[in-house]
Amino acid sequence: MKGLVYKSTGSWYDVADDAGVRYPARVRGRLRLEGSKETNPVAVGDRVEFTLENNEAVISDILPRENHMLRQSVKKTGHSHVLAANVTQALLVATFQQPRTSLGFIDRFLVSAEAYRIPQVLVFNKKDLLDEAEQKEVQAWMALYEALGARTFLMTALKDDLDALRACLANHTTLIAGHSGVGKSSLLNRLSPHIRQTVGDISSFSNKGIHTTTFAEMFDLDAHTKIIDTPGVKEWGLVNMTPEELSDYFPEMRNLRLDCKFGARCLHKHEPGCAVLRAVGEKRIAASRYHSYLSMVEGHDNRK
Ligand SMILES: Nc1nc2c(ncn2[C@@H]2O[C@H](COP(=O)(O)OP(=O)(O)OP(=O)(O)O)[C@@H](O)[C@H]2O)c(=O)[nH]1
Ligand SMILES: [Mg+2]
Ligand SMILES: [Zn+2]
């Protein structure tokens, strides 16, 4: 039988068959071993083959993926963890404070989505915590990212009208990602009365989230719309990317780089005749974006 993975705890899964019937599932041992550099062989959003044994699904194969969103494994260095597979849109919930999401983190998220040409949405949440000057700053970020092709929203997920966001999610399978405590699960709960994800508390002395959601889970908003809640990530590691290809995933650099004197070999650091450096100097490329680019090229850790 063929099915779709809705939930993945790492050891247990939840699979729906083509008629929508749900089964608890596990993975056949052999398949685990093949999961090379990934800590989880089967991810939410995977299409799988399974057999039924005592009303339990045993996953025997994963069908080829359209794409997947990865983060570096927190448990095993050099390994990656698949947050979700086969998504058609990637949404980052970001907050200006409680906790603070850095521009570097946002840019890493955008780059990993862009590598698969997955459309990107940025939801700046907890608007209610921001004074006017802070809202202006966020709005400037939004203008920057809109110009790069992302959809952006500024909202208070706990109480705002979500119609515009709902329209943006319609007919997509959207991965919802972000630091712990930014309000991913709160947002999902507001999107459907059928979703009742546990929501965390922000402790008063530290603005660090406490990882309330511990595994990825997909939900149907309607017959054609799916959203995936994921556990908070501390850092967004870029996996399997060479320094040379990175500027391909910065839309504002992608076309310019063809004009660099050294062409595809240019890393846009200090090479003569670099079209990207010229654009940075002329402020056609935002300084924050170029800074993020450099830190990715140099493999620096961008967490904040
Ligand atoms: N002030 C304010 N607080 C919010 C808003 N949205 C969510 N929160 C609060 O933020 C805290 C964390 O929310 P969660 O929805 O659990 O965050 P999460 O992103 O799912 O966190 P993890 O599951 O740990 O990754 C909760 O106390 C929410 O009530 C908002 O718009 N404004
Ligand atoms: Mg959560
Ligand atoms: Zn260059």
Tab-separated table of C-alpha atoms and ligand atoms in Angstrom:
chain	number	residue	atom	x	y	z
A	1	MET	CA	0.000	0.000	0.000
A	2	LYS	CA	1.017	3.602	-0.484
A	3	GLY	CA	0.687	6.255	2.175
A	4	LEU	CA	1.649	9.688	3.410
A	5	VAL	CA	3.548	10.291	6.652
A	6	TYR	CA	1.683	12.727	8.934
A	7	LYS	CA	3.688	12.369	12.107
A	8	SER	CA	7.215	11.378	12.955
A	9	THR	CA	8.493	11.018	16.507
A	10	GLY	CA	11.719	9.378	15.394
A	11	SER	CA	10.634	5.922	16.443
A	12	TRP	CA	6.901	6.006	15.717
A	13	TYR	CA	5.074	7.367	12.739
A	14	ASP	CA	1.545	8.092	11.695
A	15	VAL	CA	0.692	7.167	8.118
A	16	ALA	CA	-2.478	7.835	6.106
A	17	ASP	CA	-3.392	5.574	3.212
A	18	ASP	CA	-4.819	6.988	-0.013
A	19	ALA	CA	-8.331	6.886	1.450
A	20	GLY	CA	-7.165	8.957	4.417
A	21	VAL	CA	-7.281	6.114	6.963
A	22	ARG	CA	-4.602	6.603	9.619
A	23	TYR	CA	-2.340	3.896	10.965
A	24	PRO	CA	0.371	3.912	13.603
A	25	ALA	CA	3.534	2.956	11.779
A	26	ARG	CA	7.084	1.845	12.261
A	27	VAL	CA	9.974	1.484	9.914
A	28	ARG	CA	11.346	-1.837	8.778
A	29	GLY	CA	14.798	-2.261	10.283
A	30	ARG	CA	16.625	-2.521	6.980
A	31	LEU	CA	15.449	0.939	5.932
A	32	ARG	CA	16.896	2.604	9.031
A	33	LEU	CA	20.396	1.519	8.150
A	34	GLU	CA	20.147	3.074	4.727
A	35	GLY	CA	19.448	6.512	6.182
A	36	SER	CA	23.055	7.522	5.511
A	37	LYS	CA	23.780	10.994	6.829
A	38	GLU	CA	20.292	11.678	8.040
A	39	THR	CA	19.295	10.905	11.593
A	40	ASN	CA	15.737	10.149	10.530
A	41	PRO	CA	15.176	7.982	7.497
A	42	VAL	CA	11.471	8.800	7.208
A	43	ALA	CA	10.127	12.346	7.553
A	44	VAL	CA	6.737	13.977	7.695
A	45	GLY	CA	5.522	14.531	4.146
A	46	ASP	CA	7.229	11.432	2.816
A	47	ARG	CA	5.251	9.206	0.505
A	48	VAL	CA	5.912	5.650	1.553
A	49	GLU	CA	5.141	2.042	0.733
A	50	PHE	CA	3.854	0.008	3.632
A	51	THR	CA	2.297	-3.281	4.560
A	52	LEU	CA	-0.276	-3.817	7.274
A	53	GLU	CA	0.641	-6.141	10.089
A	54	ASN	CA	-1.927	-6.386	12.918
A	55	ASN	CA	-3.411	-3.017	11.975
A	56	GLU	CA	-0.008	-1.415	12.214
A	57	ALA	CA	1.755	-0.037	9.168
A	58	VAL	CA	5.259	-1.244	8.501
A	59	ILE	CA	7.069	1.169	6.215
A	60	SER	CA	9.179	-0.706	3.702
A	61	ASP	CA	10.173	2.009	1.256
A	62	ILE	CA	10.274	5.766	0.762
A	63	LEU	CA	9.147	7.070	-2.621
A	64	PRO	CA	11.462	9.607	-4.280
A	65	ARG	CA	11.264	13.076	-2.713
A	66	GLU	CA	10.513	16.297	-4.560
A	67	ASN	CA	12.541	18.130	-1.939
A	68	HIS	CA	13.262	18.207	1.770
A	69	MET	CA	14.106	20.798	4.366
A	70	LEU	CA	17.072	19.887	6.514
A	71	ARG	CA	18.660	21.164	9.621
A	72	GLN	CA	21.900	20.078	11.161
A	73	SER	CA	21.453	17.352	13.741
A	74	VAL	CA	21.726	18.510	17.327
A	75	LYS	CA	22.677	15.016	18.434
A	76	LYS	CA	25.226	13.923	15.848
A	77	THR	CA	27.679	16.297	14.277
A	78	GLY	CA	28.018	15.909	10.524
A	79	HIS	CA	24.518	14.516	10.360
A	80	SER	CA	21.382	16.246	9.272
A	81	HIS	CA	17.789	15.964	10.323
A	82	VAL	CA	14.995	16.133	7.774
A	83	LEU	CA	12.299	18.455	9.132
A	84	ALA	CA	9.850	17.572	6.364
A	85	ALA	CA	9.752	16.305	2.805
A	86	ASN	CA	7.741	17.229	-0.277
A	87	VAL	CA	6.719	20.695	0.866
A	88	THR	CA	5.490	23.299	-1.611
A	89	GLN	CA	6.072	26.291	0.655
A	90	ALA	CA	8.309	27.115	3.619
A	91	LEU	CA	7.145	29.501	6.322
A	92	LEU	CA	9.421	30.902	8.982
A	93	VAL	CA	7.878	32.326	12.125
A	94	ALA	CA	10.315	34.987	13.295
A	95	THR	CA	10.184	37.329	16.277
A	96	PHE	CA	11.955	40.604	16.921
A	97	GLN	CA	12.049	39.749	20.604
A	98	GLN	CA	11.077	36.921	22.967
A	99	PRO	CA	13.024	35.308	21.434
A	100	ARG	CA	15.078	37.383	19.007
A	101	THR	CA	15.393	35.954	15.500
A	102	SER	CA	18.543	37.242	13.809
A	103	LEU	CA	18.688	38.303	10.189
A	104	GLY	CA	21.429	35.704	9.750
A	105	PHE	CA	19.038	32.961	10.799
A	106	ILE	CA	16.328	34.267	8.478
A	107	ASP	CA	18.781	34.360	5.582
A	108	ARG	CA	19.930	30.791	6.212
A	109	PHE	CA	16.347	29.615	6.205
A	110	LEU	CA	15.672	31.461	2.935
A	111	VAL	CA	18.803	30.027	1.326
A	112	SER	CA	17.869	26.451	2.156
A	113	ALA	CA	14.379	26.951	0.727
A	114	GLU	CA	15.749	28.752	-2.314
A	115	ALA	CA	18.096	25.845	-3.011
A	116	TYR	CA	14.968	23.852	-3.893
A	117	ARG	CA	13.090	26.877	-5.286
A	118	ILE	CA	10.524	26.436	-2.514
A	119	PRO	CA	8.423	29.622	-2.149
A	120	GLN	CA	9.106	31.398	1.135
A	121	VAL	CA	6.879	33.118	3.670
A	122	LEU	CA	8.088	35.128	6.661
A	123	VAL	CA	5.663	35.680	9.519
A	124	PHE	CA	6.939	38.243	12.005
A	125	ASN	CA	4.985	37.348	15.100
A	126	LYS	CA	4.385	39.004	18.485
A	127	LYS	CA	3.679	42.392	16.992
A	128	ASP	CA	1.939	43.246	20.269
A	129	LEU	CA	5.327	43.308	22.025
A	130	LEU	CA	6.776	45.957	19.697
A	131	ASP	CA	6.677	49.717	20.058
A	132	GLU	CA	6.286	51.903	17.022
A	133	ALA	CA	9.997	52.262	16.294
A	134	GLU	CA	10.483	48.485	16.492
A	135	GLN	CA	7.540	47.900	14.177
A	136	LYS	CA	9.124	50.297	11.700
A	137	GLU	CA	12.338	48.306	11.827
A	138	VAL	CA	10.496	45.060	11.166
A	139	GLN	CA	8.618	46.714	8.322
A	140	ALA	CA	11.947	47.663	6.767
A	141	TRP	CA	13.005	44.000	6.952
A	142	MET	CA	9.698	43.035	5.354
A	143	ALA	CA	10.274	45.437	2.461
A	144	LEU	CA	13.732	43.953	1.943
A	145	TYR	CA	12.436	40.374	1.849
A	146	GLU	CA	9.375	41.185	-0.257
A	147	ALA	CA	11.724	42.670	-2.846
A	148	LEU	CA	13.567	39.341	-2.847
A	149	GLY	CA	10.369	37.431	-3.570
A	150	ALA	CA	9.211	36.276	-0.136
A	151	ARG	CA	5.720	36.893	1.215
A	152	THR	CA	5.785	38.648	4.574
A	153	PHE	CA	3.353	39.249	7.427
A	154	LEU	CA	3.547	41.128	10.703
A	155	MET	CA	1.026	39.901	13.225
A	156	THR	CA	-0.037	38.919	16.678
A	157	ALA	CA	-0.837	35.268	16.110
A	158	LEU	CA	-2.785	35.079	19.348
A	159	LYS	CA	-5.517	37.439	18.229
A	160	ASP	CA	-5.188	38.829	14.719
A	161	ASP	CA	-7.452	38.033	11.830
A	162	LEU	CA	-5.637	35.386	9.756
A	163	ASP	CA	-7.538	35.597	6.469
A	164	ALA	CA	-4.606	36.954	4.454
A	165	LEU	CA	-2.290	34.268	5.785
A	166	ARG	CA	-4.930	31.605	5.174
A	167	ALA	CA	-5.127	32.676	1.532
A	168	CYS	CA	-1.342	32.389	1.302
A	169	LEU	CA	-1.433	28.840	2.690
A	170	ALA	CA	-4.294	27.644	0.473
A	171	ASN	CA	-3.505	24.680	-1.776
A	172	HIS	CA	0.018	24.352	-0.400
A	173	THR	CA	1.840	21.956	1.892
A	174	THR	CA	3.603	24.463	4.111
A	175	LEU	CA	6.405	23.719	6.512
A	176	ILE	CA	6.277	25.979	9.575
A	177	ALA	CA	9.710	26.525	11.095
A	178	GLY	CA	11.393	28.847	13.564
A	179	HIS	CA	13.119	29.138	16.905
A	180	SER	CA	11.467	27.589	19.915
A	181	GLY	CA	8.952	29.958	21.489
A	182	VAL	CA	8.191	32.140	18.452
A	183	GLY	CA	4.580	30.938	18.340
A	184	LYS	CA	4.473	28.270	15.617
A	185	SER	CA	2.038	26.027	17.475
A	186	SER	CA	-0.004	29.027	18.659
A	187	LEU	CA	-0.416	30.013	15.026
A	188	LEU	CA	-1.480	26.522	13.949
A	189	ASN	CA	-4.031	26.359	16.734
A	190	ARG	CA	-5.572	29.602	15.480
A	191	LEU	CA	-5.723	28.280	11.907
A	192	SER	CA	-7.985	25.334	12.661
A	193	PRO	CA	-10.265	24.299	15.511
A	194	HIS	CA	-9.082	20.729	14.869
A	195	ILE	CA	-5.498	21.557	15.759
A	196	ARG	CA	-4.729	21.490	19.459
A	197	GLN	CA	-0.980	21.669	19.716
A	198	THR	CA	0.521	22.231	23.141
A	199	VAL	CA	1.759	25.773	23.523
A	200	GLY	CA	4.711	26.667	25.684
A	201	ASP	CA	5.428	29.285	28.257
A	202	ILE	CA	8.222	31.780	28.027
A	203	SER	CA	10.025	31.865	31.337
A	204	SER	CA	10.377	35.363	32.696
A	205	PHE	CA	14.109	35.297	33.372
A	206	SER	CA	15.281	33.928	30.056
A	207	ASN	CA	13.855	34.546	26.629
A	208	LYS	CA	14.731	31.074	25.477
A	209	GLY	CA	11.970	28.805	24.314
A	210	ILE	CA	11.620	25.455	25.992
A	211	HIS	CA	10.945	23.203	23.010
A	212	THR	CA	7.308	22.493	23.621
A	213	THR	CA	6.809	20.767	20.265
A	214	THR	CA	9.153	17.796	20.100
A	215	PHE	CA	8.310	16.184	16.765
A	216	ALA	CA	7.006	17.248	13.379
A	217	GLU	CA	3.348	16.764	12.578
A	218	MET	CA	1.262	17.551	9.524
A	219	PHE	CA	-2.349	18.770	9.618
A	220	ASP	CA	-5.018	19.166	6.952
A	221	LEU	CA	-6.590	22.629	6.795
A	222	ASP	CA	-8.817	21.429	3.967
A	223	ALA	CA	-8.676	18.777	1.249
A	224	HIS	CA	-5.876	20.610	-0.602
A	225	THR	CA	-4.083	22.476	2.178
A	226	LYS	CA	-1.609	21.023	4.625
A	227	ILE	CA	0.565	22.629	7.294
A	228	ILE	CA	3.415	21.060	9.206
A	229	ASP	CA	4.297	22.061	12.769
A	230	THR	CA	7.928	21.405	13.656
A	231	PRO	CA	10.064	21.581	16.797
A	232	GLY	CA	11.975	24.821	17.311
A	233	VAL	CA	15.472	24.955	15.828
A	234	LYS	CA	18.375	26.814	17.406
A	235	GLU	CA	20.415	27.195	14.276
A	236	TRP	CA	19.779	26.574	10.642
A	237	GLY	CA	22.710	24.590	9.354
A	238	LEU	CA	23.230	24.541	5.622
A	239	VAL	CA	23.817	21.046	4.422
A	240	ASN	CA	25.515	19.916	1.223
A	241	MET	CA	26.252	23.378	-0.144
A	242	THR	CA	29.544	24.465	-1.612
A	243	PRO	CA	30.724	28.077	-1.194
A	244	GLU	CA	30.615	28.458	-4.990
A	245	GLU	CA	26.931	27.690	-5.279
A	246	LEU	CA	25.761	29.836	-2.341
A	247	SER	CA	25.250	33.043	-4.312
A	248	ASP	CA	22.889	31.130	-6.592
A	249	TYR	CA	20.512	31.011	-3.636
A	250	PHE	CA	20.594	34.755	-3.062
A	251	PRO	CA	18.106	36.055	-5.657
A	252	GLU	CA	19.754	39.493	-5.698
A	253	MET	CA	23.151	37.924	-6.502
A	254	ARG	CA	22.071	35.172	-8.848
A	255	ASN	CA	21.988	37.213	-12.046
A	256	LEU	CA	24.744	39.631	-11.124
A	257	ARG	CA	27.303	36.912	-10.627
A	258	LEU	CA	27.333	36.229	-14.340
A	259	ASP	CA	29.059	39.615	-14.704
A	260	CYS	CA	31.885	38.787	-12.280
A	261	LYS	CA	35.272	38.693	-13.970
A	262	PHE	CA	35.993	35.223	-12.591
A	263	GLY	CA	32.507	33.973	-13.412
A	264	ALA	CA	31.303	30.939	-11.514
A	265	ARG	CA	34.571	30.738	-9.572
A	266	CYS	CA	34.056	34.148	-7.952
A	267	LEU	CA	33.207	33.925	-4.261
A	268	HIS	CA	32.450	37.686	-4.176
A	269	LYS	CA	34.841	38.282	-1.289
A	270	HIS	CA	37.569	40.520	-2.668
A	271	GLU	CA	38.041	39.374	-6.240
A	272	PRO	CA	38.738	42.084	-8.805
A	273	GLY	CA	35.921	42.822	-11.225
A	274	CYS	CA	33.278	41.359	-8.915
A	275	ALA	CA	29.782	42.533	-9.861
A	276	VAL	CA	28.347	41.500	-6.486
A	277	LEU	CA	30.868	43.574	-4.535
A	278	ARG	CA	30.106	46.525	-6.767
A	279	ALA	CA	26.373	46.138	-6.056
A	280	VAL	CA	27.061	45.957	-2.308
A	281	GLY	CA	29.079	49.177	-2.567
A	282	GLU	CA	26.227	50.856	-4.417
A	283	LYS	CA	23.708	49.535	-1.851
A	284	ARG	CA	21.806	47.578	-4.479
A	285	ILE	CA	22.464	44.574	-2.236
A	286	ALA	CA	21.579	45.043	1.441
A	287	ALA	CA	24.566	45.052	3.803
A	288	SER	CA	22.826	42.560	6.115
A	289	ARG	CA	22.320	40.130	3.245
A	290	TYR	CA	25.925	40.376	2.138
A	291	HIS	CA	27.057	39.902	5.731
A	292	SER	CA	24.927	36.724	5.950
A	293	TYR	CA	26.345	35.562	2.648
A	294	LEU	CA	29.925	35.965	3.862
A	295	SER	CA	29.266	34.119	7.087
A	296	MET	CA	27.776	31.227	5.106
A	297	VAL	CA	30.702	31.137	2.691
A	298	GLU	CA	33.122	31.071	5.565
A	299	GLY	CA	31.088	28.426	7.333
A	300	HIS	CA	30.593	30.555	10.382
A	301	ASP	CA	27.892	29.786	12.821
A	302	ASN	CA	25.105	32.292	12.447
A	303	ARG	CA	23.167	31.616	15.583
A	304	LYS	CA	22.425	34.425	17.952
B	1	LIG	N1	2.874	38.280	23.103
B	1	LIG	C1	2.652	37.269	22.252
B	1	LIG	N2	2.904	36.020	22.632
B	1	LIG	C2	2.669	35.021	21.746
B	1	LIG	C3	2.170	35.266	20.450
B	1	LIG	N3	2.056	34.087	19.801
B	1	LIG	C4	2.476	33.151	20.675
B	1	LIG	N4	2.851	33.692	21.849
B	1	LIG	C5	3.343	33.018	23.060
B	1	LIG	O1	4.620	32.487	22.815
B	1	LIG	C6	4.829	31.327	23.605
B	1	LIG	C7	5.358	30.186	22.768
B	1	LIG	O2	4.379	29.789	21.828
B	1	LIG	P1	4.405	28.370	21.083
B	1	LIG	O3	3.262	28.404	20.114
B	1	LIG	O4	4.436	27.251	22.040
B	1	LIG	O5	5.798	28.472	20.341
B	1	LIG	P2	6.473	27.388	19.343
B	1	LIG	O6	7.099	28.176	18.271
B	1	LIG	O7	5.478	26.365	18.947
B	1	LIG	O8	7.616	26.761	20.269
B	1	LIG	P3	8.279	25.262	20.187
B	1	LIG	O9	7.169	24.264	20.081
B	1	LIG	O10	9.056	25.146	21.456
B	1	LIG	O11	9.172	25.266	18.991
B	1	LIG	C8	3.488	31.018	24.260
B	1	LIG	O12	3.527	31.470	25.596
B	1	LIG	C9	2.497	31.813	23.435
B	1	LIG	O13	1.381	32.197	24.183
B	1	LIG	C10	1.883	36.620	20.086
B	1	LIG	O14	1.435	36.935	18.977
B	1	LIG	N5	2.168	37.573	21.016
B	2	MG	MG	5.436	24.340	19.122
B	3	ZN	ZN	31.833	38.150	-7.706
